[in-house]
Coordinates of C-alpha atoms in Angstrom, one line a residue:
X1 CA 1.2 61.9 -26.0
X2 CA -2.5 62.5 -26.6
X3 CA -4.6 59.6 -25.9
X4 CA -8.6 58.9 -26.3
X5 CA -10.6 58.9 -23.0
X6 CA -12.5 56.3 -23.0
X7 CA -10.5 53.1 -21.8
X8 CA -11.4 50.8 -24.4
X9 CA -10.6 52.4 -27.1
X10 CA -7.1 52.8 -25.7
X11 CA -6.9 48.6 -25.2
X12 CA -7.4 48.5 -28.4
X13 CA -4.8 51.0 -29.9
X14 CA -2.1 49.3 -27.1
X15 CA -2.8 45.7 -28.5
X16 CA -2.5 46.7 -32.1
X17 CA 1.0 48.5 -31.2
X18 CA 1.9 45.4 -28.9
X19 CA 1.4 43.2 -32.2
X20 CA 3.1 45.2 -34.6
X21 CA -0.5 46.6 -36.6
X22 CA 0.9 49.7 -37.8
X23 CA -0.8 50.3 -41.0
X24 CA -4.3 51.9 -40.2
X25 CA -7.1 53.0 -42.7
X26 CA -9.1 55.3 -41.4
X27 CA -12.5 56.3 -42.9
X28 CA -13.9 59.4 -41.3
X29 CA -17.3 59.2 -38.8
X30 CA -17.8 60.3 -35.4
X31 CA -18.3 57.2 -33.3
X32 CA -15.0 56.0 -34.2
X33 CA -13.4 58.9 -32.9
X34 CA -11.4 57.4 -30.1
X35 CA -10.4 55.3 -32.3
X36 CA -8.6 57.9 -34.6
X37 CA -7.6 60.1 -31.8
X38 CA -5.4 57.3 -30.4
X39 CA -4.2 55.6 -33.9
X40 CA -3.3 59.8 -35.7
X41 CA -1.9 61.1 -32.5
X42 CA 1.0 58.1 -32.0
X43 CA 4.1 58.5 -34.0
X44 CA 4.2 55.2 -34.1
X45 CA 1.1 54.5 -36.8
X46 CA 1.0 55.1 -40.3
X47 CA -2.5 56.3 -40.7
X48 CA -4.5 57.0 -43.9
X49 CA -7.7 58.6 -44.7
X50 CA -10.1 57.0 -46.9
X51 CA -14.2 58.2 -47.0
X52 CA -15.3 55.9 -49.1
X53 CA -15.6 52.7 -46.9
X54 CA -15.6 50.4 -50.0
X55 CA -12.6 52.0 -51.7
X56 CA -11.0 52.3 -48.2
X57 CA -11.1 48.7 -47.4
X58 CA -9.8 47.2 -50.9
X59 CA -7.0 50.5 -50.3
X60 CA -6.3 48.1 -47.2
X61 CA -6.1 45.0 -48.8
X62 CA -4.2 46.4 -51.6
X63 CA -1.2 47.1 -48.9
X64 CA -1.6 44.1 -47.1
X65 CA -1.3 42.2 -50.2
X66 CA 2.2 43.8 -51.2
X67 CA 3.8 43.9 -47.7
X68 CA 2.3 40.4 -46.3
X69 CA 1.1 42.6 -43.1
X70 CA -2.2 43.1 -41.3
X71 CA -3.7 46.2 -42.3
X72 CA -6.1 47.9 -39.7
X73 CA -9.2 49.2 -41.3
X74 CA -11.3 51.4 -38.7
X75 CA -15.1 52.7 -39.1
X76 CA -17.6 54.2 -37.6
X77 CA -21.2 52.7 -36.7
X78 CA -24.1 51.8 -39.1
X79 CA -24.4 51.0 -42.6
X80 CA -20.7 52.4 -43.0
X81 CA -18.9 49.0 -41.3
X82 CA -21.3 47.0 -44.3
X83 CA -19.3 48.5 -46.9
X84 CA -16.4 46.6 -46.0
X85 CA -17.5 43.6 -47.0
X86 CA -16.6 42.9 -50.4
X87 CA -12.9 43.2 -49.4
X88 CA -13.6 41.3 -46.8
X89 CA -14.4 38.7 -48.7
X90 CA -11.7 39.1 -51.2
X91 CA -9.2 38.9 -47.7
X92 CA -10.8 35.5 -47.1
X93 CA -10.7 34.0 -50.1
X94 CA -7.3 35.0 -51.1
X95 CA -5.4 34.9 -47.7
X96 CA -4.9 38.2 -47.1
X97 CA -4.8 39.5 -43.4
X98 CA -7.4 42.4 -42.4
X99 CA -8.5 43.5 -39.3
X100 CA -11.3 45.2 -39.3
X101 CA -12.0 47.7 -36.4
X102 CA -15.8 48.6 -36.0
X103 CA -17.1 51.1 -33.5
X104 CA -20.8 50.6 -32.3
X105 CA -23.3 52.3 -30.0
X106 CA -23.8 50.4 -26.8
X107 CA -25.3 47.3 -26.7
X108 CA -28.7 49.2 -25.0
X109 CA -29.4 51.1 -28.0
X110 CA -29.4 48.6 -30.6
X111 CA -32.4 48.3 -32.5
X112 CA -34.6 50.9 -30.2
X113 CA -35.0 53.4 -33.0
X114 CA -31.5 55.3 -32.2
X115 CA -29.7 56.6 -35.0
X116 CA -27.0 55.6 -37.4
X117 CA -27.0 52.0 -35.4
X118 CA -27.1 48.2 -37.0
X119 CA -26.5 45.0 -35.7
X120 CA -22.8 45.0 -36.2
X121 CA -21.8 42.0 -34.3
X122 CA -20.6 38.8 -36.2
X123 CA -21.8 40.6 -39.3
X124 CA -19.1 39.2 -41.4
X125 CA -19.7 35.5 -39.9
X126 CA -19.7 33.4 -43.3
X127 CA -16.2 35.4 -43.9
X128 CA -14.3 36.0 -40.7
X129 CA -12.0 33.7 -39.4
X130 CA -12.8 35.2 -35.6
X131 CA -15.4 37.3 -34.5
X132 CA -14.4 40.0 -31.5
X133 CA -17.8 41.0 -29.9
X134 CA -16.3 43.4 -27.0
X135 CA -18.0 44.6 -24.1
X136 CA -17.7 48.5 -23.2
X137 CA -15.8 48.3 -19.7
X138 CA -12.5 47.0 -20.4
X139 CA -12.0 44.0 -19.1
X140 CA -9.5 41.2 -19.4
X141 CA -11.7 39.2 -21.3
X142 CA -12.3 41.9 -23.9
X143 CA -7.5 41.8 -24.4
X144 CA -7.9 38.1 -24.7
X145 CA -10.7 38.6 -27.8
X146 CA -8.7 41.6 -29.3
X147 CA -5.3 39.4 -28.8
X148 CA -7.0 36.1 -30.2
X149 CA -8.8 38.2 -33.1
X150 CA -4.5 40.2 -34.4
X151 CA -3.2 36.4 -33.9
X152 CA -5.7 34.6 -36.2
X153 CA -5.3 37.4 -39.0
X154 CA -1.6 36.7 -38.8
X155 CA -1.6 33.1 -38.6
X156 CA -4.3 32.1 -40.8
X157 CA -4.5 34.6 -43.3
X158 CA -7.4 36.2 -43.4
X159 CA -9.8 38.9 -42.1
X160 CA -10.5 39.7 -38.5
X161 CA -13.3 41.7 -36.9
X162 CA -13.2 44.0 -33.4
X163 CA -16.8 45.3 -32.7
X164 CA -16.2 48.1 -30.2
X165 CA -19.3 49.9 -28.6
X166 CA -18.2 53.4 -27.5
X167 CA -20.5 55.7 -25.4
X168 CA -20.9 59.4 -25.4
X169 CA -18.2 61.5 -25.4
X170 CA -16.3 60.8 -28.0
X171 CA -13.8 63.1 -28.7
X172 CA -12.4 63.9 -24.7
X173 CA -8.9 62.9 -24.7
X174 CA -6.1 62.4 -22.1
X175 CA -2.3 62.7 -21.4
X176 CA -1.8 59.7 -19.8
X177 CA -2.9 56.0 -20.2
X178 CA -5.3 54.2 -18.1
X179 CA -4.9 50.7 -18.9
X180 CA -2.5 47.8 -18.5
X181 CA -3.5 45.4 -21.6
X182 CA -2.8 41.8 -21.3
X183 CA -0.3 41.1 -24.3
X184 CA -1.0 37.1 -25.3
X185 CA 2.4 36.1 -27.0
X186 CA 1.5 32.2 -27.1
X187 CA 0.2 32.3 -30.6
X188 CA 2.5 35.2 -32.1
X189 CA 4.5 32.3 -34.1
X190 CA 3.6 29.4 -36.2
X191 CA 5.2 26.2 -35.1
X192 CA 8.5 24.5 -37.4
X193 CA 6.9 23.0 -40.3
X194 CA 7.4 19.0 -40.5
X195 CA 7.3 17.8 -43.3
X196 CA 5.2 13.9 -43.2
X197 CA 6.7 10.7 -44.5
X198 CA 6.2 10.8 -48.1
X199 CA 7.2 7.4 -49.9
X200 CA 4.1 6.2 -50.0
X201 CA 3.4 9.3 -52.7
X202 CA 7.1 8.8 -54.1
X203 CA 6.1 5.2 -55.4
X204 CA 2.6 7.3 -56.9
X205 CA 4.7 9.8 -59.1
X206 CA 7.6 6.8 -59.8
X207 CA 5.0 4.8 -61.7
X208 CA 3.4 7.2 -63.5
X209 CA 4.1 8.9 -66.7
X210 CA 1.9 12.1 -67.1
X211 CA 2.2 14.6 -64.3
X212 CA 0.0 18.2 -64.5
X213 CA 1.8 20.8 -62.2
X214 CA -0.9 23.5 -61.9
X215 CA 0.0 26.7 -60.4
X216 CA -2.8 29.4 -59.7
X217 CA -2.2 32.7 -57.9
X218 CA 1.0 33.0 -56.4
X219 CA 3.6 35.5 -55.2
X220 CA 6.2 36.3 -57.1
X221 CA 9.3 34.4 -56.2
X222 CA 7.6 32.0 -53.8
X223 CA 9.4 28.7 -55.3
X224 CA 12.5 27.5 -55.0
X225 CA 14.9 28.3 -58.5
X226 CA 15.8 24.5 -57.3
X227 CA 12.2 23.1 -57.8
X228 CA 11.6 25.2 -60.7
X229 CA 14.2 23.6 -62.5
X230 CA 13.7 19.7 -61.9
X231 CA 10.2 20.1 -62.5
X232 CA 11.2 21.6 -65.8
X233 CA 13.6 18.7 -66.4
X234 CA 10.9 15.9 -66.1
X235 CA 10.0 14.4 -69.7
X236 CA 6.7 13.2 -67.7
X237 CA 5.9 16.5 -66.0
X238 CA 3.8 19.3 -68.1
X239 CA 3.6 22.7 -65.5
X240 CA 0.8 25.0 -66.7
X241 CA 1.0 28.1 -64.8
X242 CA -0.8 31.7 -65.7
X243 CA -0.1 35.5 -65.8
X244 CA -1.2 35.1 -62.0
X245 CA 1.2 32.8 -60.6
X246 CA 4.0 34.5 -61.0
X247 CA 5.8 31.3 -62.0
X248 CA 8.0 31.3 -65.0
X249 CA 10.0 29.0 -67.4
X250 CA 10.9 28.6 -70.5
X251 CA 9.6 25.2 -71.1
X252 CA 6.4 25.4 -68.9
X253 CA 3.3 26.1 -70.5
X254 CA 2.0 29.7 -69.5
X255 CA -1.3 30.4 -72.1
X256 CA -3.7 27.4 -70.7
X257 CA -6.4 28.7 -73.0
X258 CA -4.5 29.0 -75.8
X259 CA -3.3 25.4 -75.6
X260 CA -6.4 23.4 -74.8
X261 CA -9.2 25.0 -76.1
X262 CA -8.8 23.7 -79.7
X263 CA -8.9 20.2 -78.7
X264 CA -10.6 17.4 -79.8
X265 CA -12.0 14.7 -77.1
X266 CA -9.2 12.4 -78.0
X267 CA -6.2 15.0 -77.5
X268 CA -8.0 16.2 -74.0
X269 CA -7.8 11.8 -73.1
X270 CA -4.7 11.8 -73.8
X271 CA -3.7 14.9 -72.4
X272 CA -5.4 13.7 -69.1
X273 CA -2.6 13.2 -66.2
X274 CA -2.2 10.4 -64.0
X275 CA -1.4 12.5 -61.1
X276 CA -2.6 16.5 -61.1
X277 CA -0.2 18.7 -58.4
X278 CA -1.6 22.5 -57.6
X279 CA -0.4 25.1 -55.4
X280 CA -1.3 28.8 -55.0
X281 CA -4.4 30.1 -54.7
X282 CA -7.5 30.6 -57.4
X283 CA -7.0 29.3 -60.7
X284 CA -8.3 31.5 -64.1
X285 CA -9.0 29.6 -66.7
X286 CA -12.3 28.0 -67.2
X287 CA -11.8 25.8 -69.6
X288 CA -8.6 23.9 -67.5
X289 CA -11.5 23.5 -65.0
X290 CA -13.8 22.1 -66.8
X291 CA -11.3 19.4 -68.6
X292 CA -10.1 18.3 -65.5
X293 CA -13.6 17.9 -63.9
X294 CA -14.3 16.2 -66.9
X295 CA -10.9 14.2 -67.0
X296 CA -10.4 13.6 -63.8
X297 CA -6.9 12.6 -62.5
X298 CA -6.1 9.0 -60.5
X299 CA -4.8 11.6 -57.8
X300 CA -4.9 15.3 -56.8
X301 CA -2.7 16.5 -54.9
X302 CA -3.0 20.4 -53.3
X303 CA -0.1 21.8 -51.3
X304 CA -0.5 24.4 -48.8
X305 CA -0.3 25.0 -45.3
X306 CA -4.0 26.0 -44.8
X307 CA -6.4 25.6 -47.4
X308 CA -7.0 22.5 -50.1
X309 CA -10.0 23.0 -52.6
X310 CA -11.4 20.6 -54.0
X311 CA -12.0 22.5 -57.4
X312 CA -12.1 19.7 -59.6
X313 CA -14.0 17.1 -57.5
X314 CA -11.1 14.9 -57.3
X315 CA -8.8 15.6 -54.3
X316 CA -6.9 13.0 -52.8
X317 CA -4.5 14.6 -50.5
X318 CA -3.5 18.2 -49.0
X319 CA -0.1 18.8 -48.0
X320 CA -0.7 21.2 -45.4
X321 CA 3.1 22.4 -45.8
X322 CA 4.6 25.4 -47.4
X323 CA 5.1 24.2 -51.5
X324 CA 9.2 24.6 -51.1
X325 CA 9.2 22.4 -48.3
X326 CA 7.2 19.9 -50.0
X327 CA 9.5 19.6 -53.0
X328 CA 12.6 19.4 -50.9
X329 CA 11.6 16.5 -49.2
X330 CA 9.8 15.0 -52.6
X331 CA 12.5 15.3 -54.9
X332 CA 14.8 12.9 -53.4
X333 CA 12.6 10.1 -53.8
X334 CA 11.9 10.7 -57.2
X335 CA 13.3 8.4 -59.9
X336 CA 13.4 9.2 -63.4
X337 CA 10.1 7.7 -65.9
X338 CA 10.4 7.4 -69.5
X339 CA 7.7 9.5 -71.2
X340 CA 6.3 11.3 -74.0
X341 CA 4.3 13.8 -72.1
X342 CA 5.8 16.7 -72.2
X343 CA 7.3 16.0 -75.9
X344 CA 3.9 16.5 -76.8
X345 CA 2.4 19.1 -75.5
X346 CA 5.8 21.0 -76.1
X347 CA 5.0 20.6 -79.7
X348 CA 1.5 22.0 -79.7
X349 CA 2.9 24.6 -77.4
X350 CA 5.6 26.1 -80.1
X351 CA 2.7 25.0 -83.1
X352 CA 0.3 27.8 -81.2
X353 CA 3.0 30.4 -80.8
X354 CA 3.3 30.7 -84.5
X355 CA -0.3 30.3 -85.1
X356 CA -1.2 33.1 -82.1
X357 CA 1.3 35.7 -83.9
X358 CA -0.5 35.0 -87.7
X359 CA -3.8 35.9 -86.4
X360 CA -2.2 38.9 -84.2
X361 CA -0.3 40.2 -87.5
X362 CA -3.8 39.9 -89.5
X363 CA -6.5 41.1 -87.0
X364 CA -7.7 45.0 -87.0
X365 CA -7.3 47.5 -83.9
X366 CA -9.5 45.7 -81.1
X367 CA -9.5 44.2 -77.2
X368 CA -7.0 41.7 -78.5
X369 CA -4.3 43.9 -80.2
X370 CA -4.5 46.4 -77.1
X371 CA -3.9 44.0 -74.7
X372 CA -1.0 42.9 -76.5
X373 CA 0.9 45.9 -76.9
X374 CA -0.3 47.0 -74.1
X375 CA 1.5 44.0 -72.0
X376 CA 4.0 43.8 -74.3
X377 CA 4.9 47.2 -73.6
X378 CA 5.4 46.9 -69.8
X379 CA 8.7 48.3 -68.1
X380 CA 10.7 45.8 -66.7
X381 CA 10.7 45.4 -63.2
X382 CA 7.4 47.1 -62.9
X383 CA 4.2 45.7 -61.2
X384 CA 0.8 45.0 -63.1
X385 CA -2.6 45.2 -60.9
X386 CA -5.2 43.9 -63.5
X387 CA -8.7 44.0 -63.1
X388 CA -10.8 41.2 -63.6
X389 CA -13.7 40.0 -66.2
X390 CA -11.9 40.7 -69.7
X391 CA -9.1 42.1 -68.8
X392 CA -7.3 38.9 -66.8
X393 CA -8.7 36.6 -69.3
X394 CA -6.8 38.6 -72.2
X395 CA -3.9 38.9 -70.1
X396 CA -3.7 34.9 -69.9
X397 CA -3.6 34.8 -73.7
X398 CA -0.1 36.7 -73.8
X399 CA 3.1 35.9 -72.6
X400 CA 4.6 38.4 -69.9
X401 CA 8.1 39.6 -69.1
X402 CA 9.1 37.3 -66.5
X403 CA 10.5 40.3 -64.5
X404 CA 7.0 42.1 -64.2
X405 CA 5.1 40.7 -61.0
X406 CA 1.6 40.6 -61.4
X407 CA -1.8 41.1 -59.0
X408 CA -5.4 40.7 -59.2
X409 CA -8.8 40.1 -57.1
X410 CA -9.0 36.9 -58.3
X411 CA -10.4 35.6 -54.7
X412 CA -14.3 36.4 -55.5
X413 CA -13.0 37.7 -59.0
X414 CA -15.3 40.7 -58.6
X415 CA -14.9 44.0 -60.2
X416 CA -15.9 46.3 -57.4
X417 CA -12.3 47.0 -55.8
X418 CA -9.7 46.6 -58.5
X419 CA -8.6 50.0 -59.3
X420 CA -8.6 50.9 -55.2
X421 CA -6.4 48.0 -54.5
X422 CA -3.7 48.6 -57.2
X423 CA -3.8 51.9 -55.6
X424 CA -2.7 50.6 -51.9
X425 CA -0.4 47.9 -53.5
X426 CA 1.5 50.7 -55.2
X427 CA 1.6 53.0 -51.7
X428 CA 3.7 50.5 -50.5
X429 CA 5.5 48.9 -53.5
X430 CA 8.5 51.0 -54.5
X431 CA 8.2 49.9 -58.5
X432 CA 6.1 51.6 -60.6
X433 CA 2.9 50.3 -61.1
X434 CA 0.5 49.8 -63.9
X435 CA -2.8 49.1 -63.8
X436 CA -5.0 47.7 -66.6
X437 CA -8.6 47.6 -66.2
X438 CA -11.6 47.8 -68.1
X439 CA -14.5 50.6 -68.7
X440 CA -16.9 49.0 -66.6
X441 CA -14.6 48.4 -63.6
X442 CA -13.1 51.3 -64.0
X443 CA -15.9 53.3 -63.5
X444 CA -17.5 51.1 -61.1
X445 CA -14.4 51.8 -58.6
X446 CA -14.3 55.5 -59.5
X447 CA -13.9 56.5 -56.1
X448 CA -10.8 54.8 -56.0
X449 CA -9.0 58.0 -57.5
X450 CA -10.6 60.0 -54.0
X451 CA -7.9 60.2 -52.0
X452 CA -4.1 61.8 -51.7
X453 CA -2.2 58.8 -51.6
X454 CA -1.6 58.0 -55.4
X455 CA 2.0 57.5 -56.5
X456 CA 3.1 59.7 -59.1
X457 CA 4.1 57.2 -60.8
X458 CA 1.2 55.0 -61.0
X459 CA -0.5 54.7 -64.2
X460 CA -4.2 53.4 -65.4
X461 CA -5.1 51.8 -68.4
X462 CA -8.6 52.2 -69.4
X463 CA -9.5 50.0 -72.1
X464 CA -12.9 51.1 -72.9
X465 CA -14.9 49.1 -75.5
X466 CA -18.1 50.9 -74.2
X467 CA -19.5 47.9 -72.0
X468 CA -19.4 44.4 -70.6
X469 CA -17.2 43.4 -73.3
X470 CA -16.6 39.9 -71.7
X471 CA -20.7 39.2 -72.1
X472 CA -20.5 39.0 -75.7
X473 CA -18.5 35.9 -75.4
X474 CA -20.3 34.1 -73.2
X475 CA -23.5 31.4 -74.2
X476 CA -26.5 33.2 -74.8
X477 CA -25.7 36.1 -76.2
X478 CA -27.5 38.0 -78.7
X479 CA -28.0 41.5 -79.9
X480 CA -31.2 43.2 -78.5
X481 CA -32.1 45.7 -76.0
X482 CA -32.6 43.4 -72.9
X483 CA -28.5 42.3 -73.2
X484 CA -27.1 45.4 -74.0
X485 CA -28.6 47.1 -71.2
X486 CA -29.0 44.5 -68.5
X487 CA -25.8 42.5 -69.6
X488 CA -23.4 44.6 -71.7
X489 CA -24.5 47.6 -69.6
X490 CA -23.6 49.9 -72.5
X491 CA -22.7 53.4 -72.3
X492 CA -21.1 56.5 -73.3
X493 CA -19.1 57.7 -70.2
X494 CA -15.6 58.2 -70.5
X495 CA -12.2 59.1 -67.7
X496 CA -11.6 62.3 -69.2
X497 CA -13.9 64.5 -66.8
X498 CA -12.6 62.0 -63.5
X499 CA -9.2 62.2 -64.3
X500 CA -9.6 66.2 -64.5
X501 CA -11.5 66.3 -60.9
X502 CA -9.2 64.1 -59.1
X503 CA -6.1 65.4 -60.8
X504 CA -4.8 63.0 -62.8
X505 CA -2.9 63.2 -66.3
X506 CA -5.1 61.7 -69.1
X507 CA -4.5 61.1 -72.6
X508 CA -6.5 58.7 -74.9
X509 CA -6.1 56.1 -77.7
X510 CA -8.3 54.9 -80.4
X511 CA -6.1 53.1 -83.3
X512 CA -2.4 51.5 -83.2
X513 CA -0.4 54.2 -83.7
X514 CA -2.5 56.9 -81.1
X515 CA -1.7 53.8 -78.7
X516 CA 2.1 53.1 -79.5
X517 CA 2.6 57.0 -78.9
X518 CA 0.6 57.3 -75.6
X519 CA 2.2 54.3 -74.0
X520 CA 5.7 55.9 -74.8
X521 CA 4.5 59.1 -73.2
X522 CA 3.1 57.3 -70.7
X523 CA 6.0 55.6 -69.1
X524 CA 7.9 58.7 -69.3
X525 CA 5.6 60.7 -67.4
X526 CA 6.3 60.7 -63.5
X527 CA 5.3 63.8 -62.1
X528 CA 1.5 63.0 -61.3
X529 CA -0.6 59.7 -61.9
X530 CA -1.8 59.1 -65.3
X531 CA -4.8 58.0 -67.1
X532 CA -4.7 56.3 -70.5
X533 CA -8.2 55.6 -72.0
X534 CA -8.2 53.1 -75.5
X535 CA -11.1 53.4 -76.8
X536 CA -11.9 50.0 -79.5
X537 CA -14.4 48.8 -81.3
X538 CA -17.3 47.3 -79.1
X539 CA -19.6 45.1 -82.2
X540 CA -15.6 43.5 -83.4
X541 CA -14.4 42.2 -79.9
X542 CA -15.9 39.2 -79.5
X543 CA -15.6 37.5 -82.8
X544 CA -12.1 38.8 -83.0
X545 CA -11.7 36.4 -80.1
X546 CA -13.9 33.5 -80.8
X547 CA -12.1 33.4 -84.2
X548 CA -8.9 33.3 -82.4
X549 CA -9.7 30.2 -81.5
X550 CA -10.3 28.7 -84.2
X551 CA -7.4 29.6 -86.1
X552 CA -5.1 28.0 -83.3
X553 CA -5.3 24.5 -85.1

């Protein structure tokens, strides 16, 4: 076995082995060499190379999303390590564990003119759960901070960060170890969830007759078939859930915006609940946001085991317990409460299914009709990575196979590493995946597509309305030079030339039939990754949608 020199480096490799970090995402850079001597040369890591830091780090978070392990993510020194933070920050937000491993000059040459050097310690502070600031010599002080830094990832679900300063040479390597790590076990496990007395919040649901189950991102089967189902069978319970939480039922209500929007001030009172229950993590819709901040329940209840926003300024209790545990213990002490509640919003449920496929069967080629043959058009049993801005908020407008399990950033909601985190996700998934994104995202995350890793049968969705579509639907806007270059960001640019230097297949659309035929060819082509670029009508989308709206009434 070939093993880096320098003693720290190999304390670090040990520890990640010890704790069962396996996956490694490597971006190439000198100072980390011992680093990537010890993780390429062990059998025992899966090791990937990434250059771009950016795309390598949302790559990362892709996997670790899909196979609910840390993923390793290891740099060199400098402005390369700063590159990691937007996933970073999409790790803390959404629970996902990284563990970023830095390397660093010595502490000496910090900020004394030497090259290629930053002050890399607790740079991602606001965002890390634990900070490992190691000295060079090992030491057992330096195990206990690596130890501490894999267990938090784990347990708390989140990112991590190892600052290791490594001094010249880099690249001498040797046959034999020289360290004895100290392997902390105490914190490998979390302890048996218990479950606290909950009567008290029994008598709460027992007298009251509108209950709002809200679910916001989730994993796909997460809940219980047995909770699914009794929460379906209360006449006082309405569940709202959205193409994100992978939560699905006949009865519950899956298009928030669809449903709400058209209402008056005296449907959103009496739509109001008594008691509002979430789970999962971020939640989509604006407009659900703002009515309950508006229309604030008696009680809020948020169930999970580590985090409880306060999103719509009304919180009243966190259930720090896994959801299924929760209901198991709840249900029993539920008694049955005459009411109308879901009656009626069942009615203006089926009233805006019929409404939603008028306006679909009268509206020209455009964001709207793409997105829903597009997701209509979805293999079974395949996964969907969506980007965000437009294309999640389309996506919540149209009702999804409930066999399709569905992904997006939707932590900090940013563009900037949709298309490399689909990427990772499908590395490791074994169902085809299809990503839908839009232009500007697309070609924001271009560098996405550098790298040898991509599934043949993963395939990208471009839908290209030639900007910032989702601007045009937002307050304020108006046609003029300032918005549809500082805004909109307009442009020409297509996928064609990218798709030809990295590789890819690439076909394009541009009316309803074009699209109907290149999906088909789409799904049947699996012998490299695919590009599909719809190109629609940028001055029609927005009032296409605002109508849409309107005509839900």
């Amino acid at each position: 076995m070939i093993y880096p020199k320098i003693p720290l480096a190999q304390s670090i490799i040990e520890l990640c082995l010890a704790k069962g970090i396996t996956t490694i995402v490597i971006s190439p850079g000198s100072r980390n060499a011992p680093l990537t001597i010890g993780f390429v040369n062990n059998p025992s890591f899966q090791c990937y190379s990434i250059a771009d830091e950016r795309a390598a780090a949302f790559f990362a978070l892709g996997m670790a999303q899909q196979t609910k392990q840390a993923v390793a993510l290891v740099c060199t020194s400098g402005s390369a390590l700063l590159n990691y933070y937007p996933a970073f920050a999409e790790a803390f937000y959404s629970q996902i564990p990284l563990i970023v491993i830095s390397a660093d000059r010595p502490q000496s040459k910090i900020d004394i003119g030497d090259g290629q050097t930053i002050r890399q310690e607790n740079v991602f502070e606001n965002h890390s759960l634990y900070n490992a600031n190691l000295q060079e010599n090992v030491s057992e002080e330096n195990d206990a901070k690596i130890n501490f830094a894999i267990n938090t990832a784990l347990l708390k679900k989140g990112p991590v960060h190892i600052n290791a300063p490594f001094e010249e040479p880099l690249y001498q390597t040797v046959s034999e170890l020289s360290v004895n790590v100290v392997l902390d076990v105490s914190e490998d496990f979390l302890p048996i969830p218990v479950v606290e007395d909950l009567s008290e919040y029994g008598k709460i649901w027992n007298q009251s007759s509108r209950k709002m189950i809200l679910v916001g991102v989730n994993d796909p089967n997460a809940i219980a078939e047995t909770a699914i189902n009794f929460l379906a069978a209360d006449e006082s319970v309405v569940v709202m859930t959205e193409t994100t939480s992978n939560l699905h039922h006949s009865t519950f209500i899956n298009n928030i915006d669809t449903i709400i929007t058209p209402f008056t001030d005296a449907d959103f009172d009496d739509f109001r609940p008594e008691i509002l229950v979430t789970f999962g993590g971020m939640i989509v819709s604006k407009r659900i946001k703002a009515f309950l901040r508006k229309y604030k329940p008696k009680h809020h209840w948020h169930i999970d085991t580590l985090r409880a926003y306060d999103t719509f300024g009304a919180l009243t209790k966190h259930f720090e317990v896994d959801p299924n545990y929760f209901f198991e213990a709840f249900f029993p002490l539920v008694t049955e409460v005459r009411s109308d509640y879901f009656i009626k919003m069942d009615k203006v449920k089926k009233l805006r299914e019929v409404k939603h496929e008028l306006y679909l069967d009268k509206i020209p080629f455009s964001d709207f009709v793409v997105f829903d043959t597009v997701i209509k058009s979805l293999p079974k049993n395949s996964q969907l990575q969506i980007s965000n801005s437009s294309a999640i908020r389309y996506a919540q407008l149209i009702d999804i196979d409930p066999t399709i399990e569905v992904y997006c950033n939707r932590g900090t909601s940013g563009i900037d590493g949709s298309t490399s985190t689909a990427i990772g996700a499908a590395v490791v998934n074994d169902k085809p995946t299809v990503f839908i994104t839009g232009d500007i995202s697309f070609l924001y995350d271009s560098n996405a597509l550098w790298n040898q890793y991509i599934p043949k049968n993963f395939k990208i969705i471009v839908v290209n309305n030639g900007g910032g579509g989702i601007f045009r639907i937002l307050p304020g806007h108006e046609e003029s030079p300032v918005f549809n270059t500082f805004f909109e960001t307009s442009h020409c640019l297509t996928a064609e030339h990218l798709a030809k230097m990295f590789g890819l297949e690439y076909s394009v659309a541009s009316d309803q039939k074009t699209l109907e035929t290149s999906l088909n060819a789409l799904y049947n082509q699996n012998l490299k990754p695919c590009i599909l670029e719809i190109f629609t009508p940028t001055l029609a989308n927005d009032k296409i949608l605002l109508d849409y709206f309107k005509e839900l009434v």
